[in-house]
Amino acid sequence: MGNDGGSIPDRRDLVRNKPKAEQADKANQTRARWFYCALSKRKLQEPIVSCALGKIYNKDAILEFLLDRSTFGDGDTICGHIRSLKDVKQLKLTPNPATPSPGADDKEHPQFICPFTMKEMNGAVPFVYIQTCGCVFSRAGLKQV
């Protein structure tokens, strides 16, 4: 069998493909960005601050980091650009009046909303804050004003 000239192997038949690397779930990454502190990985609790890069932190985690930079092992890679409290802005967030349904997981319930559009701050809608005052709105709500 074979060796009769009937089949000509080409490159795709001879070269093995490298397996694709597993990609992290984008929905989980977005949820983590909006529900958890970027530095301490704990659930966001007021007071909440943000840096110029748009990362959201618990203020107590930033204070711990500034007092002792070795508190968080990966702190210099996450927020090495923060040298003092002047590098972050305290955010004024509107609490979400909707209560989670009983039996629903509390960590999946958005804590904050836009005061203009009443959209929940869950990562599906882009949110912005005003640098001078720290007020947080959805981008669509800010354009309405």
PDB file of N, CA and C in Angstrom, residues 30 33-34 54 112-115 117-130 135-143:
ATOM      1  N   THR A  30     -14.357  40.211  34.608  1.00  0.00           N
ATOM      2  CA  THR A  30     -15.123  41.452  34.708  1.00  0.00           C
ATOM      3  C   THR A  30     -15.800  41.544  36.062  1.00  0.00           C
ATOM      4  N   ARG A  33     -13.334  42.469  38.696  1.00  0.00           N
ATOM      5  CA  ARG A  33     -12.901  43.866  38.606  1.00  0.00           C
ATOM      6  C   ARG A  33     -13.898  44.817  39.266  1.00  0.00           C
ATOM      7  N   TRP A  34     -15.192  44.500  39.213  1.00  0.00           N
ATOM      8  CA  TRP A  34     -16.230  45.397  39.716  1.00  0.00           C
ATOM      9  C   TRP A  34     -16.734  45.033  41.103  1.00  0.00           C
ATOM     10  N   GLY A  54      -7.888  53.524  36.711  1.00  0.00           N
ATOM     11  CA  GLY A  54      -9.259  53.049  36.769  1.00  0.00           C
ATOM     12  C   GLY A  54      -9.457  51.808  37.613  1.00  0.00           C
ATOM     13  N   PHE A 112     -23.759  48.919  43.816  1.00  0.00           N
ATOM     14  CA  PHE A 112     -23.897  50.330  43.477  1.00  0.00           C
ATOM     15  C   PHE A 112     -24.603  50.502  42.136  1.00  0.00           C
ATOM     16  N   ILE A 113     -25.211  51.689  41.947  1.00  0.00           N
ATOM     17  CA  ILE A 113     -25.915  52.009  40.706  1.00  0.00           C
ATOM     18  C   ILE A 113     -25.558  53.422  40.273  1.00  0.00           C
ATOM     19  N   CYS A 114     -25.925  53.747  39.041  1.00  0.00           N
ATOM     20  CA  CYS A 114     -25.815  55.112  38.533  1.00  0.00           C
ATOM     21  C   CYS A 114     -27.042  55.887  39.020  1.00  0.00           C
ATOM     22  N   PRO A 115     -26.868  57.067  39.611  1.00  0.00           N
ATOM     23  CA  PRO A 115     -28.028  57.811  40.106  1.00  0.00           C
ATOM     24  C   PRO A 115     -28.922  58.368  38.997  1.00  0.00           C
ATOM     25  N   THR A 117     -29.304  56.915  35.535  1.00  0.00           N
ATOM     26  CA  THR A 117     -29.941  55.887  34.711  1.00  0.00           C
ATOM     27  C   THR A 117     -30.418  54.687  35.522  1.00  0.00           C
ATOM     28  N   MET A 118     -30.044  54.597  36.782  1.00  0.00           N
ATOM     29  CA  MET A 118     -30.377  53.473  37.668  1.00  0.00           C
ATOM     30  C   MET A 118     -29.810  52.144  37.157  1.00  0.00           C
ATOM     31  N   LYS A 119     -28.765  52.190  36.337  1.00  0.00           N
ATOM     32  CA  LYS A 119     -28.115  50.967  35.864  1.00  0.00           C
ATOM     33  C   LYS A 119     -27.146  50.480  36.932  1.00  0.00           C
ATOM     34  N   GLU A 120     -27.098  49.172  37.096  1.00  0.00           N
ATOM     35  CA  GLU A 120     -26.251  48.578  38.122  1.00  0.00           C
ATOM     36  C   GLU A 120     -24.792  48.559  37.680  1.00  0.00           C
ATOM     37  N   MET A 121     -23.908  48.739  38.634  1.00  0.00           N
ATOM     38  CA  MET A 121     -22.469  48.733  38.375  1.00  0.00           C
ATOM     39  C   MET A 121     -21.984  47.289  38.458  1.00  0.00           C
ATOM     40  N   ASN A 122     -22.131  46.562  37.343  1.00  0.00           N
ATOM     41  CA  ASN A 122     -21.786  45.142  37.337  1.00  0.00           C
ATOM     42  C   ASN A 122     -20.779  44.775  36.252  1.00  0.00           C
ATOM     43  N   GLY A 123     -20.280  45.741  35.522  1.00  0.00           N
ATOM     44  CA  GLY A 123     -19.300  45.471  34.484  1.00  0.00           C
ATOM     45  C   GLY A 123     -19.888  45.419  33.095  1.00  0.00           C
ATOM     46  N   ALA A 124     -21.209  45.291  32.974  1.00  0.00           N
ATOM     47  CA  ALA A 124     -21.842  45.246  31.659  1.00  0.00           C
ATOM     48  C   ALA A 124     -21.952  46.644  31.062  1.00  0.00           C
ATOM     49  N   VAL A 125     -22.056  47.654  31.911  1.00  0.00           N
ATOM     50  CA  VAL A 125     -22.205  49.043  31.478  1.00  0.00           C
ATOM     51  C   VAL A 125     -20.956  49.801  31.925  1.00  0.00           C
ATOM     52  N   PRO A 126     -20.319  50.585  31.038  1.00  0.00           N
ATOM     53  CA  PRO A 126     -19.134  51.337  31.455  1.00  0.00           C
ATOM     54  C   PRO A 126     -19.490  52.458  32.427  1.00  0.00           C
ATOM     55  N   PHE A 127     -18.687  52.583  33.480  1.00  0.00           N
ATOM     56  CA  PHE A 127     -18.858  53.631  34.476  1.00  0.00           C
ATOM     57  C   PHE A 127     -17.633  54.531  34.475  1.00  0.00           C
ATOM     58  N   VAL A 128     -17.849  55.804  34.802  1.00  0.00           N
ATOM     59  CA  VAL A 128     -16.774  56.786  34.889  1.00  0.00           C
ATOM     60  C   VAL A 128     -16.929  57.558  36.198  1.00  0.00           C
ATOM     61  N   TYR A 129     -15.846  58.193  36.618  1.00  0.00           N
ATOM     62  CA  TYR A 129     -15.953  59.085  37.770  1.00  0.00           C
ATOM     63  C   TYR A 129     -15.303  60.411  37.428  1.00  0.00           C
ATOM     64  N   ILE A 130     -15.803  61.460  38.054  1.00  0.00           N
ATOM     65  CA  ILE A 130     -15.281  62.803  37.829  1.00  0.00           C
ATOM     66  C   ILE A 130     -14.086  62.986  38.756  1.00  0.00           C
ATOM     67  N   CYS A 135     -17.489  61.695  42.029  1.00  0.00           N
ATOM     68  CA  CYS A 135     -18.839  61.183  41.793  1.00  0.00           C
ATOM     69  C   CYS A 135     -18.813  60.169  40.653  1.00  0.00           C
ATOM     70  N   VAL A 136     -19.517  59.059  40.832  1.00  0.00           N
ATOM     71  CA  VAL A 136     -19.494  57.953  39.873  1.00  0.00           C
ATOM     72  C   VAL A 136     -20.828  57.876  39.142  1.00  0.00           C
ATOM     73  N   PHE A 137     -20.756  57.791  37.794  1.00  0.00           N
ATOM     74  CA  PHE A 137     -21.940  57.699  36.946  1.00  0.00           C
ATOM     75  C   PHE A 137     -21.664  56.695  35.837  1.00  0.00           C
ATOM     76  N   SER A 138     -22.734  56.186  35.229  1.00  0.00           N
ATOM     77  CA  SER A 138     -22.540  55.402  34.012  1.00  0.00           C
ATOM     78  C   SER A 138     -22.188  56.385  32.899  1.00  0.00           C
ATOM     79  N   ARG A 139     -21.477  55.911  31.913  1.00  0.00           N
ATOM     80  CA  ARG A 139     -21.064  56.803  30.824  1.00  0.00           C
ATOM     81  C   ARG A 139     -22.284  57.385  30.115  1.00  0.00           C
ATOM     82  N   ALA A 140     -23.324  56.572  29.934  1.00  0.00           N
ATOM     83  CA  ALA A 140     -24.557  57.048  29.294  1.00  0.00           C
ATOM     84  C   ALA A 140     -25.232  58.105  30.165  1.00  0.00           C
ATOM     85  N   GLY A 141     -25.224  57.922  31.474  1.00  0.00           N
ATOM     86  CA  GLY A 141     -25.827  58.894  32.380  1.00  0.00           C
ATOM     87  C   GLY A 141     -25.090  60.214  32.371  1.00  0.00           C
ATOM     88  N   LEU A 142     -23.773  60.164  32.257  1.00  0.00           N
ATOM     89  CA  LEU A 142     -22.989  61.398  32.201  1.00  0.00           C
ATOM     90  C   LEU A 142     -23.249  62.146  30.908  1.00  0.00           C
ATOM     91  N   LYS A 143     -23.465  61.424  29.805  1.00  0.00           N
ATOM     92  CA  LYS A 143     -23.766  62.081  28.527  1.00  0.00           C
ATOM     93  C   LYS A 143     -25.143  62.720  28.539  1.00  0.00           C
TER      94      LYS A 143
END
